[in-house]
XYZ file of C-alpha atoms in Angstrom:
617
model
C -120.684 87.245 -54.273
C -119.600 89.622 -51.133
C -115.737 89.191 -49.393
C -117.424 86.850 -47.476
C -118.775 84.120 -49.748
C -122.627 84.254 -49.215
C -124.523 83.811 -52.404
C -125.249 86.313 -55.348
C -129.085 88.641 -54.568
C -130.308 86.736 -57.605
C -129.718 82.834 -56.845
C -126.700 80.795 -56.243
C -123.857 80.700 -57.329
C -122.621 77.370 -59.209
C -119.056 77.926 -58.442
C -120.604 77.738 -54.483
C -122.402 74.219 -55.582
C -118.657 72.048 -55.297
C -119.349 69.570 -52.767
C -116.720 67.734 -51.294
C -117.780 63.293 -52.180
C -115.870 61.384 -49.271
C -116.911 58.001 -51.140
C -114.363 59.149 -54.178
C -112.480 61.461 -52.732
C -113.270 64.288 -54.675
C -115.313 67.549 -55.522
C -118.596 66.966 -57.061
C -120.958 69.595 -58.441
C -124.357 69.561 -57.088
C -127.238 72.141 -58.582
C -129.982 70.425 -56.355
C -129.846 73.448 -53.614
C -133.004 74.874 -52.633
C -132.871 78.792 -53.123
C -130.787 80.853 -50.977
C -128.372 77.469 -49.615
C -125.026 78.075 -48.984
C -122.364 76.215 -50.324
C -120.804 73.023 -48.672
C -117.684 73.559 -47.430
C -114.660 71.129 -47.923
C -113.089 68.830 -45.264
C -110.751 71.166 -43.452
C -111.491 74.532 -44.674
C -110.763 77.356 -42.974
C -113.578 79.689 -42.670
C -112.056 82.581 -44.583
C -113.120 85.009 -46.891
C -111.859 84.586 -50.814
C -110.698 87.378 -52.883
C -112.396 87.904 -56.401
C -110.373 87.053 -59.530
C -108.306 89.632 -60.472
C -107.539 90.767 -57.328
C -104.114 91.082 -56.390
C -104.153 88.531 -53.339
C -103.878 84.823 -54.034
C -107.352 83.279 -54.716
C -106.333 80.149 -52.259
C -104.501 82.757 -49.399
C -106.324 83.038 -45.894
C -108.208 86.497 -45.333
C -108.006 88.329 -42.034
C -111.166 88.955 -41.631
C -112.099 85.160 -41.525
C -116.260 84.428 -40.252
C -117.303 81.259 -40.076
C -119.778 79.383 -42.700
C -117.594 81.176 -45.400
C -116.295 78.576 -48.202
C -113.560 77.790 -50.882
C -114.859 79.022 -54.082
C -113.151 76.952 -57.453
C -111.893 79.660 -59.569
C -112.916 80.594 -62.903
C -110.687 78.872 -65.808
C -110.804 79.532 -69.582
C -113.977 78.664 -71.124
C -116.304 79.188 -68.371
C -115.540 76.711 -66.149
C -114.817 76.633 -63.019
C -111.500 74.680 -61.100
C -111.553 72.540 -57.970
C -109.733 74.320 -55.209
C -106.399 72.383 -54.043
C -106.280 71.615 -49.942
C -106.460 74.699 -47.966
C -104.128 75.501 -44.967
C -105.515 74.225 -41.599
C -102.896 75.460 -39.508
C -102.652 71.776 -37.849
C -99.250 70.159 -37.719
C -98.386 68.494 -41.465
C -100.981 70.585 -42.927
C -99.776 71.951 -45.991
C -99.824 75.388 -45.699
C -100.318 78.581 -47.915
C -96.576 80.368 -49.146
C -96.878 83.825 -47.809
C -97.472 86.082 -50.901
C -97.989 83.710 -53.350
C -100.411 85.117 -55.494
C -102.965 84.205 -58.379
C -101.382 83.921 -61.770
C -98.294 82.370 -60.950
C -96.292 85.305 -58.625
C -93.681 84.565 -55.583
C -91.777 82.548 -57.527
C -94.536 79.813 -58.848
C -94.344 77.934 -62.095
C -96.874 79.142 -64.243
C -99.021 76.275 -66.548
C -102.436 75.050 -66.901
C -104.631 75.962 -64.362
C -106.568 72.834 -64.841
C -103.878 70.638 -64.944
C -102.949 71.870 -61.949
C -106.124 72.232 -60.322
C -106.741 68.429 -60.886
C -103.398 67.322 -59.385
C -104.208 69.609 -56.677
C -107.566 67.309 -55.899
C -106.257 63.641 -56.982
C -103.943 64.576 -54.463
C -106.346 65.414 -51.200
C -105.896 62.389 -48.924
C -109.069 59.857 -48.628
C -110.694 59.514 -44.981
C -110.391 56.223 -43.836
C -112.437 53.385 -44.698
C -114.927 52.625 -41.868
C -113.880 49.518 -40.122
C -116.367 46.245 -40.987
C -118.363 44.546 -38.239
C -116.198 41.706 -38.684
C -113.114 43.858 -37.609
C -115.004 45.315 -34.921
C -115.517 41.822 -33.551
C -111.901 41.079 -33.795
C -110.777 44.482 -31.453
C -114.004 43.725 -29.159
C -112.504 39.763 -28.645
C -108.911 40.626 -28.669
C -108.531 39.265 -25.352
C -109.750 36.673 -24.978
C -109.257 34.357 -21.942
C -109.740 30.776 -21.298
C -109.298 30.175 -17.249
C -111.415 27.157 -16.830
C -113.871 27.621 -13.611
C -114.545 31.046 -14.231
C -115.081 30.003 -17.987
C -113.217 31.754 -20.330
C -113.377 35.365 -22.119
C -112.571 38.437 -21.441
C -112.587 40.877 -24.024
C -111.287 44.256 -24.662
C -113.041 45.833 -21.988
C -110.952 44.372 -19.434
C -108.654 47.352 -20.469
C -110.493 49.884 -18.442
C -108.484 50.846 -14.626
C -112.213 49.787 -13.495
C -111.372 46.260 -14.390
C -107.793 47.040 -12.817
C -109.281 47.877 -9.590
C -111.307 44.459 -9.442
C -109.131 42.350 -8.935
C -107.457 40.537 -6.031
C -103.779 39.398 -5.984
C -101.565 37.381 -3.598
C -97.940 36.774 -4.131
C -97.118 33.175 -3.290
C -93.824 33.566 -3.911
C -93.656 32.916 -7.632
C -93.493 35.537 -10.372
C -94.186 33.852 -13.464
C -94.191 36.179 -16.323
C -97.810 36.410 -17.985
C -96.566 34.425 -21.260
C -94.148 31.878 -21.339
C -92.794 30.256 -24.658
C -93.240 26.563 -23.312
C -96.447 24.860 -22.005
C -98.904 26.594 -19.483
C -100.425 25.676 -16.494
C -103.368 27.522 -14.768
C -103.982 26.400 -11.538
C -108.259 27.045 -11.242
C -109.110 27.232 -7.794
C -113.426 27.300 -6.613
C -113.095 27.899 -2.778
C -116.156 27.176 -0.510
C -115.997 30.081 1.648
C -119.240 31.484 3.265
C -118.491 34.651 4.110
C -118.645 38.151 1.557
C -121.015 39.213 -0.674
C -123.366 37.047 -2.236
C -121.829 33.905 -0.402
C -124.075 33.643 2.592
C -126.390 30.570 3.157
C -124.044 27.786 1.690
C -122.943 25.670 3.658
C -121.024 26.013 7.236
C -120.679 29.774 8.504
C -117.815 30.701 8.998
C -115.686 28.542 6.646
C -112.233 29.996 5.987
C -112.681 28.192 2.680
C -111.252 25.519 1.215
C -109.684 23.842 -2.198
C -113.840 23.020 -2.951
C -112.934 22.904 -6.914
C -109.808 22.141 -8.365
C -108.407 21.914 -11.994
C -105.244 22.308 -13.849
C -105.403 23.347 -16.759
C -102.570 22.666 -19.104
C -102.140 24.358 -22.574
C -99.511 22.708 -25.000
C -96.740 24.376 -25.885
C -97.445 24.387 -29.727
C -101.262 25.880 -28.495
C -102.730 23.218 -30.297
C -104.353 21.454 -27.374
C -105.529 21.779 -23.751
C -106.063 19.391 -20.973
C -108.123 20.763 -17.989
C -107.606 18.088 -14.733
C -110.131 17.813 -12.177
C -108.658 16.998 -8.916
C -111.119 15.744 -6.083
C -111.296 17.422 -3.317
C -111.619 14.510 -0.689
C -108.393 12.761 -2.512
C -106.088 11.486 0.513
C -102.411 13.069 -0.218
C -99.397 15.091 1.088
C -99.533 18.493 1.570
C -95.837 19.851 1.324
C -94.474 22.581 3.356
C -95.174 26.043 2.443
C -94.686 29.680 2.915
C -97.239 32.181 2.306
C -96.855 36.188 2.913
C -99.071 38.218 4.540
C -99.444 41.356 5.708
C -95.782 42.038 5.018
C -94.762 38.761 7.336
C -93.533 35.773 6.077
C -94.962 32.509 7.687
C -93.948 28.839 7.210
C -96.261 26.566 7.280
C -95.667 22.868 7.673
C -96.730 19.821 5.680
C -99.342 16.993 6.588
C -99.693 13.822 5.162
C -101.956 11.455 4.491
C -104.944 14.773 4.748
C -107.883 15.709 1.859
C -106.867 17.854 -1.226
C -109.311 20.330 0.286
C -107.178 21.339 2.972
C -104.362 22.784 0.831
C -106.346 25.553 1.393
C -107.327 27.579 4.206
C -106.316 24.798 6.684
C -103.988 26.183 9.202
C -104.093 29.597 6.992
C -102.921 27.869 3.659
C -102.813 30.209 1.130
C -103.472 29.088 -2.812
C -99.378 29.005 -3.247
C -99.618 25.855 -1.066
C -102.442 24.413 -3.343
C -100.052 25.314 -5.930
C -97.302 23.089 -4.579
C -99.717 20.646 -3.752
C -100.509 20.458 -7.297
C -96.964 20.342 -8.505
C -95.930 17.441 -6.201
C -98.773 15.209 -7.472
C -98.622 15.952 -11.173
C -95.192 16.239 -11.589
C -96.168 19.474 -14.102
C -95.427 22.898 -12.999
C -97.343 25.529 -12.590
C -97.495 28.741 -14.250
C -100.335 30.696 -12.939
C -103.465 30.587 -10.495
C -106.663 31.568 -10.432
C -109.213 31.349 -7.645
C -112.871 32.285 -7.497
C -115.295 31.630 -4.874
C -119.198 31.218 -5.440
C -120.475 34.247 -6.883
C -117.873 33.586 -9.886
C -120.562 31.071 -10.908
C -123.867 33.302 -10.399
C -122.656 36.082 -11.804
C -121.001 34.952 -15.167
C -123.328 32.451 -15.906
C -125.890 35.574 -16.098
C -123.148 37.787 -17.913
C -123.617 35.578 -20.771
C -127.429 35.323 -20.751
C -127.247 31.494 -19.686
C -125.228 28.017 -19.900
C -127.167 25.062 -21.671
C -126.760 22.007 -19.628
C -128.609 18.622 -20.371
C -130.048 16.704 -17.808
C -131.229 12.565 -18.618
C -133.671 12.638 -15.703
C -135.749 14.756 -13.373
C -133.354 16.166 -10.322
C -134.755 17.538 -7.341
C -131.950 17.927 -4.278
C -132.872 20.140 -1.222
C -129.465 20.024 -0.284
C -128.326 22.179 -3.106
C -131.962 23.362 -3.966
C -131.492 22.504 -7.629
C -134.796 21.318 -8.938
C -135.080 20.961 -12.639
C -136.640 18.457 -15.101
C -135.281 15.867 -17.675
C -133.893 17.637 -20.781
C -132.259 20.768 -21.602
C -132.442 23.682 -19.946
C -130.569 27.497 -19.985
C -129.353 28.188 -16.489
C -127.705 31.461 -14.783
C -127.358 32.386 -11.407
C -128.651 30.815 -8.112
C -130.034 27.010 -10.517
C -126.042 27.451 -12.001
C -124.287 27.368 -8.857
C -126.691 24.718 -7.509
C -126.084 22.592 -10.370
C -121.997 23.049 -10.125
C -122.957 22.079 -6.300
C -125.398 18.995 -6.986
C -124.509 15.620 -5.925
C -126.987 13.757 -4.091
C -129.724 13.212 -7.268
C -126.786 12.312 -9.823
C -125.015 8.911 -10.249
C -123.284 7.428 -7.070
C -124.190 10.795 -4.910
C -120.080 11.213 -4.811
C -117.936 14.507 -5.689
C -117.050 12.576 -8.850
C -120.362 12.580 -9.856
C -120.557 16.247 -9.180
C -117.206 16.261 -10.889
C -118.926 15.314 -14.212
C -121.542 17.989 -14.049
C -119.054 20.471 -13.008
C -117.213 19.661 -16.343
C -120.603 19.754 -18.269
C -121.230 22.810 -17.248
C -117.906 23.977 -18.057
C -117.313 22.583 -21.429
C -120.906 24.396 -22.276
C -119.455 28.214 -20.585
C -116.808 28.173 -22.609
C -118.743 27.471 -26.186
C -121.202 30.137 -25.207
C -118.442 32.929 -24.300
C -116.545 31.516 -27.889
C -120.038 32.141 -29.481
C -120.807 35.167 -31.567
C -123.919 36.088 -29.598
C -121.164 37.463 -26.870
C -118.241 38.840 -29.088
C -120.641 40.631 -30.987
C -122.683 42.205 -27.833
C -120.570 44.955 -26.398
C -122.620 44.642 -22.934
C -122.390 41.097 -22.888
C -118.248 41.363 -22.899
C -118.724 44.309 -20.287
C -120.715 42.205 -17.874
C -118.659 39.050 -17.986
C -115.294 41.575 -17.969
C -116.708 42.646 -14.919
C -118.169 39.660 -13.470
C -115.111 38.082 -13.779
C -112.294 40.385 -12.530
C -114.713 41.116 -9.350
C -114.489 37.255 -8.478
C -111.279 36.941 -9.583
C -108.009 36.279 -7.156
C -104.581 35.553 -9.058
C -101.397 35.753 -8.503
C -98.876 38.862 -8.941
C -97.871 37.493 -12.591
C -101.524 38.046 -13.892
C -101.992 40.711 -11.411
C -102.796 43.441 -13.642
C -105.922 43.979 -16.213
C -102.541 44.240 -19.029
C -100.828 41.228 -17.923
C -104.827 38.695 -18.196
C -105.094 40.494 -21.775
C -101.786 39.204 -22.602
C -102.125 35.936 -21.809
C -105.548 35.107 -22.944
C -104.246 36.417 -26.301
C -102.077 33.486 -25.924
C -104.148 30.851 -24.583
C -106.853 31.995 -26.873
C -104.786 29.957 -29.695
C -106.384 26.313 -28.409
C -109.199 24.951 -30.949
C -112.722 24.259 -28.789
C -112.421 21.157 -30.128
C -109.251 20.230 -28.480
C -110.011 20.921 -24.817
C -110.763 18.128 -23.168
C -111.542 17.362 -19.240
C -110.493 14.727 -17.274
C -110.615 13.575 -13.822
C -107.515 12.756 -12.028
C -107.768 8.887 -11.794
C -108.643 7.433 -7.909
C -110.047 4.123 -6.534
C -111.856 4.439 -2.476
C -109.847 4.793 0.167
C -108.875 1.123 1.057
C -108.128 2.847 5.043
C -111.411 3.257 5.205
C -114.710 0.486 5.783
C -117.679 -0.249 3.734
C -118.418 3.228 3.856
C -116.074 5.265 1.858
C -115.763 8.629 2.512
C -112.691 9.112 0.875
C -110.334 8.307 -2.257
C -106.954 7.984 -3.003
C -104.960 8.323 -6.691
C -104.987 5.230 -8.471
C -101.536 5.735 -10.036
C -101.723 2.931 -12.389
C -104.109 5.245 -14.227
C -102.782 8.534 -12.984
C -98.815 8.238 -13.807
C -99.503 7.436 -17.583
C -102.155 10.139 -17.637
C -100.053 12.663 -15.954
C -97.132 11.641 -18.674
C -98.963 12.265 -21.303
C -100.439 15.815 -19.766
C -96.376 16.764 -19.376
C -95.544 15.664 -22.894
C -98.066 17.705 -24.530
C -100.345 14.731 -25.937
C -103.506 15.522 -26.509
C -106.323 13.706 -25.065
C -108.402 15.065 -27.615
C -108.866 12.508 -30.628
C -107.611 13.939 -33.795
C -108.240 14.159 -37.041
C -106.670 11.808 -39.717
C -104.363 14.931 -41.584
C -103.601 16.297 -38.148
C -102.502 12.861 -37.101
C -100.073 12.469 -40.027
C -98.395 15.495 -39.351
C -97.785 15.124 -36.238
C -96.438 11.737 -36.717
C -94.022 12.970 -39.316
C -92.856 15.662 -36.826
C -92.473 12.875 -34.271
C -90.241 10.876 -36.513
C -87.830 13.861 -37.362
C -87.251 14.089 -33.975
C -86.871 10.231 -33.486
C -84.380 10.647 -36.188
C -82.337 13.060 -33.975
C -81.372 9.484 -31.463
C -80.263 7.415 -34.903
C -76.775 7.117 -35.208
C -72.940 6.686 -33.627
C -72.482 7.472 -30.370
C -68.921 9.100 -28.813
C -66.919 7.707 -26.139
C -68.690 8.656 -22.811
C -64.671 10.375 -22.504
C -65.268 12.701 -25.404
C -68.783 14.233 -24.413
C -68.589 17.833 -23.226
C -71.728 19.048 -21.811
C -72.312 21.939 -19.072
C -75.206 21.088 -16.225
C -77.669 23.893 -14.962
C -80.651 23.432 -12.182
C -84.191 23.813 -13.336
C -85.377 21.156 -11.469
C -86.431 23.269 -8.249
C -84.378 20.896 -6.420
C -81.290 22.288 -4.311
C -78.374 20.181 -5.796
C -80.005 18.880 -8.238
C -77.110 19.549 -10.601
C -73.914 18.656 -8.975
C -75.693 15.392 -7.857
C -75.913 14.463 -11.897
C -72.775 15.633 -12.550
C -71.233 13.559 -10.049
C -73.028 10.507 -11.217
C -72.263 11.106 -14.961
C -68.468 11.287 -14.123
C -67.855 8.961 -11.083
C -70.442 5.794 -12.571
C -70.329 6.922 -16.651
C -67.335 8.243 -17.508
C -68.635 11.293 -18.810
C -65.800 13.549 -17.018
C -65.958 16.186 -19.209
C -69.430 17.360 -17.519
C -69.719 20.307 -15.449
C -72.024 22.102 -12.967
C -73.687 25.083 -14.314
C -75.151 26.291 -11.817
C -78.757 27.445 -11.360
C -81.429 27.841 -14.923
C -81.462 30.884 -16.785
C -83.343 33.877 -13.924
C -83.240 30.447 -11.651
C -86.176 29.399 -12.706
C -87.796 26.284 -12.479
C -88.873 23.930 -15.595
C -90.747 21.274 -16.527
C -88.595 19.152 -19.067
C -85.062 18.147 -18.854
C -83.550 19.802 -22.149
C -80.436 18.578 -24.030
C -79.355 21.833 -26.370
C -76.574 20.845 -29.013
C -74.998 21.786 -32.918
C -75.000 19.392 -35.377
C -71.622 18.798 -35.202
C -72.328 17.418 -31.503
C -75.121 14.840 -32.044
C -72.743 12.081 -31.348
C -72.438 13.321 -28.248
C -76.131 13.940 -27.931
C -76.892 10.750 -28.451
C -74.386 8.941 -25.949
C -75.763 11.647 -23.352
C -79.128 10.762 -24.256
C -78.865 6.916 -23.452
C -76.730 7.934 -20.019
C -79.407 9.695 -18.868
C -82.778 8.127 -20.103
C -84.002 11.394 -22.078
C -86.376 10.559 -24.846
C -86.279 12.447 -28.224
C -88.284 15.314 -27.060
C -85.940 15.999 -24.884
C -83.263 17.196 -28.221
C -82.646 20.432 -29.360
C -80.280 21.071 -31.825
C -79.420 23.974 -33.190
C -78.786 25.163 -36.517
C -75.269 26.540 -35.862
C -72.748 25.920 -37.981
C -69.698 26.203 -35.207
C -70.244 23.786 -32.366
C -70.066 25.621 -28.977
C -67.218 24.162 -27.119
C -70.095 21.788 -24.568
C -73.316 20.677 -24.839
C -76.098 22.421 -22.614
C -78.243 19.619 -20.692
C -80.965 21.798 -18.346
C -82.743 19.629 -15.801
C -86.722 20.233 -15.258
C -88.702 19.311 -12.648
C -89.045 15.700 -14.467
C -85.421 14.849 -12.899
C -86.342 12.906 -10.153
C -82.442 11.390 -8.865
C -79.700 10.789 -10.553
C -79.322 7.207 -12.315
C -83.170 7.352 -12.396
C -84.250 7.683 -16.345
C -85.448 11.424 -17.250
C -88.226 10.712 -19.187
C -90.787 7.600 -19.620
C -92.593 7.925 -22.820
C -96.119 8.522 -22.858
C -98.875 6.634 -23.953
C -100.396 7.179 -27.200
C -103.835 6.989 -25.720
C -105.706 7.904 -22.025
C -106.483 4.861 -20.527
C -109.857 4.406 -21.902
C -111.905 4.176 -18.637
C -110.895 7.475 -17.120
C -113.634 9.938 -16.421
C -113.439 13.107 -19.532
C -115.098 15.185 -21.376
C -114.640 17.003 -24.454
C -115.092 20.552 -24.436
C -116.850 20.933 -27.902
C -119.371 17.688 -26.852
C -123.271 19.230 -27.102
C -124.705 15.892 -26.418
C -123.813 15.570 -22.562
C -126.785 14.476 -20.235
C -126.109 14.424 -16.202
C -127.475 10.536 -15.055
């Protein structure tokens, strides 16, 4: 063997055969070498040359005259054989690192022993590589972020962390800065507009069109995550379009209200942005909202081909020039130009009315978001790349959501809600009785709508449930029943501080002039505005054990149901009570809350997002 470690004239070398196993984390002696091989060098050795034994340099210290392909040769040990070489120096940061003048034998101050012994701790010791992460890990970093906005369908994976994706997309601050997660219940406002003009847009429709609220849903995710309720609103629903103010360009305009007008013209209509389709929303519902998202027609084309196709069911042959959708009975895989045709058909299904091209807007829908939950798109990197894409290029939202970062974070959070607990539903509505034999429009039938819209802003699911889940839910129910069982105080004795969540300008002074001039309660005071003056949904009644008495006379005075209790665990009592009022506080004197139904009334239009056996009439 020469200074620099290339093998012996006559063969190799055994001591040159050590080969470094990465599956046990140790040396291994090979003799399987064809003639004239050179050794395998270790996992971070230096390529320097090695003194012989007996020299007076350490056997393990870095030579000078380093060249590269040179190896770590084990030293010899009593009895012929041959050690395994501890770690070499690497010069990296935390590498251990040769003591200067250390040398073989035991000199510069080493403990002498058995070389063996030593020689063995010195390989046990060499740190393993790292396992190789398994596909199904790989999965879970590809669908890390996963995102379930309802028109544009649902899932956008870790690719969406790429500036390219940041670039994409299109924000407009409508006043509202909702932070991307919330703790409470979330509300996506899903906007399809009908414009004509951009890319990919032309040929539907009227030129021109500055676009308007064409597709509409609000989509509500429990606060718990355990359900979601996704509400189509119709477009040609008569209502009141509140008074807005949208920014633009630097300028602030106000825009004022119309009533009695279509849904549709939230939007676009005397240069509404989607912040008045927002309030729009909130003043019909009575829920408010957290976040929007608009698309316009090339959302559909191009994500529907991102994920190779959406299944939709048809229970006869449909054939509309209007839409130019032309496809026969049965099943079929759709992407494209037939998938925005089918969202668009109307005139070959049911009563040729938007809520019949409602229900195959929620068909298609419900089937988007199983294939973009399905395996065949986690698992396919250029699948997630094409609908990450797809999506943030058709993608407008608001400045909460206005960043690739702040989307990942919530549909990490949305991405909670079981497939089998989405459900869609049409906002109930009867024809408008302004109009003759010929309807053209419709108008909320709030004998339906009020008890559906309850139960949306309680968090009941419209989803049927299974018997277990049931049970539990009804034993978490009656704990907080429980909470309104009991004495109450003297309306004299309860102490309880007001703050404004409602929205509403006065909101709290008005209550706590109510409580004390018609109830008694004259230990109430005004707050002022929410915690960061926000605005919230539910009125909230915070309190320690020690005050549910008062709780519960504050409770009756004001009409809040059970939900509406939170009580701490603190052992001291704070010296009031902490009642915040949400956007459910409609006047003073008025009860808070009006319990939900148990059930949707059972002939409103839905559809269950985990339902394969849907067939457009």
């Amino acid at each position: 063997m020469d200074a620099q470690g290339r093998g012996r004239a006559g063969g190799i070398d055994p001591a040159d055969q050590w080969v470094y196993d990465p599956k046990t984390g140790s040396y291994e002696l090979r003799l399987d070498h064809a003639d004239g091989a050179g050794p395998a060098p270790g996992p971070g050795s230096s390529p320097s040359a090695i003194t012989e034994p007996g020299s007076s340099a350490s056997s393990f210290a870095p030579s000078s005259k380093a060249s590269s392909g040179a190896a770590a040769r084990p030293k010899a040990a009593p009895g012929g054989r041959r050690e395994v070489p501890g770690p070499r120096a690497t010069g990296r940061r935390g590498s251990p690192a040769a003591k200067p003048g250390a040398a073989a034998g035991g000199k510069a101050g080493t403990k002498t022993g058995s070389r063996a012994a030593a020689a063995k701790a010195a390989a046990t010791g060499r740190r393993k590589p790292k396992p190789k992460k398994s596909t199904k890990k790989k999965v879970l970093l590809w669908t890390g972020g996963t995102l379930a906005f309802v028109l544009v369908g649902g899932s956008l994976g870790a690719y969406l962390l790429y500036e390219h994706f940041n670039n994409n997309l299109n924000k407009v601050d409508v006043g509202i800065n909702n932070g991307a997660v919330t703790k409470g219940p979330v509300n996506i406002l899903v906007i399809g507009t009908d414009k004509r003009d951009g890319e990919g847009n032309a040929g539907y429709g009227d030129e021109g069109s500055v676009g308007h609220a064409d597709t509409t849903l609000l989509f509500h995710v429990s606060e718990d995550r355990s359900n979601a309720t996704a509400l189509s609103i119709p477009r040609d629903m008569i209502t009141d379009i509140p008074e807005c103010t949208t920014k633009k360009d630097g300028k602030t305009k106000s825009i004022p209200g119309s009533k009695g007008v279509r849904f549709n013209e939230s939007l676009g209509q005397e240069e509404r942005d989607p912040g008045c389709t927002w309030r729009t929303v909130e003043q019909l519902t009575g829920l408010k909202v957290t976040h929007f998202m608009m698309a316009d027609f090339n959302a559909v084309k191009k994500m529907s081909s991102a994920v190779g196709g959406v299944e939709v069911c048809l229970a006869k042959d449909i054939n509309d020039p209007k839409s130019h959708l032309k496809l026969s009975k049965g099943r079929h895989k759709i992407e494209g130009e037939d998938a925005l045709a089918f969202v668009r058909t109307r005139h070959s299904v049911g009563f040729e009315s938007d809520l019949d091209r409602i229900k195959l807007q929620q068909q298609f829908l419900s089937s988007m978001i199983r294939e973009m939950k399905s395996d065949d798109t986690f698992t396919n990197p250029k699948k997630l790349y094409n609908l990450g894409d797809a999506a943030t290029k058709s993608l407008t939202v608001d400045s909460g959501i206005g960043s690739v970062s702040d989307l990942t974070r919530l549909a990490k959070d949305l991405s909670r809600v079981n497939l089998k607990n989405i459900t869609f539903a049409t906002v109930p509505v009867v024809d408008n009785p302004a109009e003759g034999p010929h309807h053209k429009t419709v108008v909320l039938d709030k004998a339906k709508a009020e008890p559906l819209f309850a139960m949306v802003r309680q968090d009941v699911s419209l989803t049927e449930v299974k018997e277990k889940e049931k049970k539990q839910q009804e034993q978490a129910d009656a704990k907080q029943a429980a909470l309104l069982q009991g004495p109450r105080s003297a309306p004299a004795a309860v102490r309880v501080k007001v703050l404004n969540g409602s929205g509403r300008m006065g909101a709290a002074q008005e209550a706590v002039s109510w409580m004390q001039n018609s109830k008694g309660l004259v230990r109430s005071s005004n707050g002022g505005n929410a915690s960061g003056g926000k605005k919230v949904d539910k009125t909230v009644l915070e309190f320690a054990p020690a005050q549910a008495d008062q709780a519960r006379r504050l409770a009756d005075v004001m009409g809040l149901s059970a939900d509406a209790l939170k009580q701490s665990s603190a052992t001291t009592a704070p010296a009031e009570m902490t009642l915040t009022l949400g956007s459910d506080f409609k006047a003073a004197g008025t009860p808070v809350h009006v319990e939900a139904p148990a059930k949707a009334p059972e002939d409103i239009q839905r559809v269950e997002a985990d339902d394969k056996n849907i067939c457009a009439k």
